[in-house]
Amino acid sequence: DAGITQSPRHKVTETGTPVTLRCHQTENHRYMYWYRQDPGHGLRLIHYSYGVKDTDKGEVSDGYSVSRSKTEDFLLTLESATSSQTSVYFCAIRPRQGVTEAFFGQGTRLTVV
Amino acid sequence: GESVGLHLPTLSVQEGDNSIINCAYSNSASDYFIWYKQESGKGPQFIIDIRSNMDKRQGQRVTVLLNKTVKHLSLQIAATQPGDSAVYFCADGRGYSGAGSYQLTFGKGTKLSVIP
């Protein structure tokens, strides 16, 4: 699992509530990513980070924010959850520039009711 | 827009046969392509990658072929085993900006089922 821990693994929340998902890595890798996976869409990039406090948007960033105050933690926040954000969220890490391989976490299944 | 797609959503093969999973892409500027395997309830797992300046790359029981003329790549699995049953994704990787950005665009996946 390349030292990646996602928490929680499962969550059910109500529409309009804030939700924060955590990705924790023990490998001190520079690059971290948040993807969402939905049937018929594959994996889509939400946000990524290339260092502490350095983040940027992916293709589906609306409704999401991220923070990275420490190398090991990358937080994904849904400020006000909507049913369209029901999905499986994956965190990924990549060791360094020039390396193509990305390691994925086990995923967080989020249901917004 | 740019996309990475798969020709078939499902593929069933007999144990011991070879499997071929296909993928089409549209971005000629992609620097590399990656195949991932995802088993049920798990995150995607890296299988093999290929740089855009290559035509073929082999790994353990897997071969990836890249045809840039028709923007097509394939993953060949030799002597398919029950443990190969999973969803397979192709992804294309973009170049790096000054900040070292790296974005993978994933296809929708092909589900491979191995018949014992």
Coordinates of C-alpha atoms in Angstrom, one line a residue:
Chain A
D1 CA 0.0 0.0 0.0
A2 CA 3.1 2.3 -0.2
G3 CA 2.4 3.7 3.2
I4 CA -0.9 5.4 2.3
T5 CA -3.8 5.6 4.7
Q6 CA -7.1 7.1 3.9
S7 CA -9.6 8.0 6.5
P8 CA -12.4 7.4 7.0
R9 CA -12.9 4.4 4.7
H10 CA -16.6 4.9 4.7
K11 CA -18.8 7.8 5.5
V12 CA -22.5 8.7 5.2
T13 CA -23.3 12.4 5.5
E14 CA -26.2 14.7 4.9
T15 CA -26.5 17.2 2.2
G16 CA -25.1 20.6 3.2
T17 CA -22.7 19.4 5.8
P18 CA -19.0 19.8 5.6
V19 CA -16.8 16.7 5.2
T20 CA -13.1 16.3 5.3
L21 CA -11.2 13.3 4.0
R22 CA -7.7 12.6 5.0
C23 CA -4.8 11.1 3.2
H24 CA -1.7 10.2 5.2
Q25 CA 1.5 8.9 3.8
T26 CA 4.6 7.7 5.6
E27 CA 7.0 7.8 2.6
N28 CA 7.7 11.6 2.5
H29 CA 6.7 11.8 -1.1
R30 CA 6.4 15.2 -2.7
Y31 CA 3.3 14.7 -4.9
M32 CA -0.1 13.9 -3.7
Y33 CA -3.4 13.7 -5.5
W34 CA -7.1 13.3 -4.9
Y35 CA -9.3 11.5 -7.4
R36 CA -12.9 10.5 -7.5
Q37 CA -14.2 7.4 -9.1
D38 CA -17.7 7.1 -10.5
P39 CA -19.3 4.4 -12.7
G40 CA -18.8 5.3 -16.4
H41 CA -16.3 8.0 -15.6
G42 CA -13.1 6.2 -14.5
L43 CA -10.9 8.2 -12.2
R44 CA -11.0 12.0 -12.4
L45 CA -8.5 14.4 -10.7
I46 CA -9.9 16.7 -8.2
H47 CA -6.9 18.5 -6.8
Y48 CA -3.2 17.8 -6.4
S49 CA -0.2 19.0 -4.4
Y50 CA 3.4 19.4 -5.3
G51 CA 4.6 20.4 -1.9
V52 CA 3.6 21.7 1.5
K53 CA 1.1 24.5 0.9
D54 CA 1.5 24.1 -2.9
T55 CA -1.8 22.8 -4.5
D56 CA -3.6 23.2 -7.7
K57 CA -6.9 22.3 -9.3
G58 CA -7.7 19.2 -11.3
E59 CA -10.5 18.7 -13.8
V60 CA -13.4 18.4 -11.3
S61 CA -12.4 20.8 -8.5
D62 CA -15.7 22.6 -8.1
G63 CA -17.1 22.1 -4.6
Y64 CA -13.8 20.9 -3.2
S65 CA -10.9 22.4 -1.4
V66 CA -7.6 20.9 -0.2
S67 CA -4.9 21.7 2.3
R68 CA -1.4 20.4 2.8
S69 CA 0.2 21.8 5.9
K70 CA 2.5 18.9 6.4
T71 CA 4.3 16.6 3.8
E72 CA 2.5 13.6 5.1
D73 CA -1.1 14.8 5.1
F74 CA -3.3 15.9 2.3
L75 CA -6.8 16.9 3.2
L76 CA -9.8 17.1 0.9
T77 CA -12.8 19.1 2.1
L78 CA -16.3 19.3 0.8
E79 CA -17.5 22.6 2.2
S80 CA -21.2 21.8 1.7
A81 CA -21.7 18.2 0.5
T82 CA -24.1 17.5 -2.3
S83 CA -25.6 14.3 -3.6
S84 CA -23.5 14.6 -6.8
Q85 CA -20.4 14.2 -4.6
T86 CA -21.4 10.7 -3.6
S87 CA -18.4 8.8 -4.9
V88 CA -15.4 6.8 -4.1
Y89 CA -12.4 9.0 -3.4
F90 CA -8.8 7.9 -3.9
C91 CA -5.7 9.5 -2.7
A92 CA -2.5 8.9 -4.7
I93 CA 1.2 9.7 -4.2
R94 CA 4.1 9.9 -6.5
P95 CA 7.7 9.9 -5.3
R96 CA 9.3 12.6 -7.5
Q97 CA 9.3 14.3 -10.8
G98 CA 10.2 12.0 -13.6
V99 CA 8.6 9.0 -12.0
T100 CA 5.4 7.9 -13.7
E101 CA 4.2 5.4 -11.2
A102 CA 1.6 6.6 -8.7
F103 CA 0.5 4.6 -5.7
F104 CA -3.1 4.7 -4.7
G105 CA -4.7 4.4 -1.3
Q106 CA -7.6 2.0 -0.6
G107 CA -10.3 4.6 -1.1
T108 CA -13.0 6.3 0.9
R109 CA -16.6 5.6 0.0
L110 CA -18.6 8.7 0.6
T111 CA -22.4 8.8 0.5
V112 CA -24.3 12.1 0.7
V113 CA -28.0 11.6 1.5
Chain B
G1 CA -12.0 17.5 -25.4
E2 CA -9.2 15.2 -24.8
S3 CA -10.0 11.7 -23.7
V4 CA -8.7 8.3 -23.1
G5 CA -11.2 5.6 -23.9
L6 CA -11.5 1.8 -24.0
H7 CA -12.9 -0.2 -26.9
L8 CA -14.7 -2.8 -24.8
P9 CA -16.2 -2.5 -21.3
T10 CA -16.0 -6.2 -20.6
L11 CA -13.7 -9.0 -21.6
S12 CA -14.0 -12.7 -20.7
V13 CA -11.1 -15.1 -21.4
Q14 CA -10.4 -18.7 -20.6
E15 CA -7.7 -19.4 -18.0
G16 CA -4.4 -19.9 -19.7
D17 CA -5.4 -17.9 -22.8
N18 CA -3.8 -14.6 -23.7
S19 CA -5.8 -11.4 -23.0
I20 CA -5.7 -8.2 -25.0
I21 CA -7.2 -5.0 -23.7
N22 CA -7.3 -2.1 -26.0
C23 CA -7.3 1.6 -25.4
A24 CA -7.6 4.7 -27.7
Y25 CA -6.3 8.1 -26.8
S26 CA -6.7 11.5 -28.4
N27 CA -3.9 13.7 -27.1
S28 CA -0.9 13.5 -29.3
A29 CA 1.1 15.4 -26.8
S30 CA 1.0 12.7 -24.1
D31 CA 4.4 11.9 -22.8
Y32 CA 3.6 8.4 -21.5
F33 CA 0.9 5.9 -20.9
I34 CA 0.2 3.7 -17.9
W35 CA -1.9 0.7 -17.3
Y36 CA -3.5 0.1 -13.9
K37 CA -5.2 -2.9 -12.5
Q38 CA -8.0 -2.4 -10.0
E39 CA -9.4 -5.3 -8.0
S40 CA -12.8 -5.0 -6.3
G41 CA -12.7 -2.8 -3.2
K42 CA -9.1 -1.7 -3.8
G43 CA -7.2 1.2 -5.2
P44 CA -5.7 1.0 -8.7
Q45 CA -2.3 -0.7 -8.9
F46 CA 0.4 0.2 -11.4
I47 CA 1.1 -2.5 -13.9
I48 CA 3.4 -1.0 -16.6
D49 CA 4.1 2.2 -18.4
I50 CA 5.4 3.1 -21.8
R51 CA 7.0 6.4 -22.9
S52 CA 5.6 8.0 -26.0
N53 CA 8.9 7.5 -27.9
M54 CA 8.5 3.7 -27.5
D55 CA 6.4 1.2 -29.5
K56 CA 6.6 -1.8 -27.1
R57 CA 7.5 -2.6 -23.6
Q58 CA 7.4 -5.9 -21.8
G59 CA 7.0 -6.8 -18.2
Q60 CA 6.3 -10.0 -16.3
R61 CA 3.6 -11.7 -18.4
V62 CA 2.4 -8.3 -19.7
T63 CA 3.3 -6.4 -22.9
V64 CA 2.1 -3.0 -23.8
L65 CA 2.0 -1.9 -27.5
L66 CA 1.8 1.7 -28.5
N67 CA 0.7 2.7 -32.0
K68 CA 1.0 6.5 -32.3
T69 CA -0.2 6.5 -35.9
V70 CA -3.7 5.5 -34.9
K71 CA -3.4 6.6 -31.2
H72 CA -4.0 3.2 -29.8
L73 CA -2.4 1.2 -27.1
S74 CA -3.0 -2.3 -25.9
L75 CA -2.2 -4.4 -22.9
Q76 CA -1.5 -8.1 -23.5
I77 CA -1.5 -10.5 -20.6
A78 CA 0.0 -13.9 -21.3
A79 CA -1.4 -17.1 -19.8
T80 CA -4.2 -15.3 -18.1
Q81 CA -4.8 -16.5 -14.5
P82 CA -7.9 -16.1 -12.2
G83 CA -5.9 -13.5 -10.2
D84 CA -5.9 -11.3 -13.3
S85 CA -9.6 -10.8 -13.0
A86 CA -10.0 -7.1 -12.4
V87 CA -10.8 -3.8 -14.1
Y88 CA -8.0 -2.5 -16.2
F89 CA -7.5 1.2 -16.8
C90 CA -5.3 3.0 -19.3
A91 CA -4.1 6.5 -18.5
D92 CA -2.2 9.0 -20.4
G93 CA 0.3 11.3 -18.7
R94 CA 1.0 14.9 -19.5
G95 CA 4.2 16.7 -19.3
Y96 CA 5.5 18.7 -16.4
S97 CA 5.1 22.3 -15.8
G98 CA 7.6 24.3 -13.7
A99 CA 5.7 23.3 -10.6
G100 CA 6.1 19.6 -11.6
S101 CA 2.5 19.1 -12.2
Y102 CA 1.5 15.7 -13.4
Q103 CA -1.9 14.8 -14.5
L104 CA -3.2 11.4 -15.5
T105 CA -6.3 11.1 -17.6
F106 CA -7.9 7.8 -17.1
G107 CA -10.1 5.8 -19.4
K108 CA -13.3 4.3 -18.1
G109 CA -11.9 0.8 -17.6
T110 CA -12.3 -2.7 -19.0
K111 CA -13.5 -5.5 -16.7
L112 CA -11.6 -8.7 -17.4
S113 CA -13.2 -11.9 -16.2
V114 CA -11.1 -15.1 -16.3
I115 CA -13.1 -18.3 -16.8
P116 CA -11.5 -21.2 -14.9

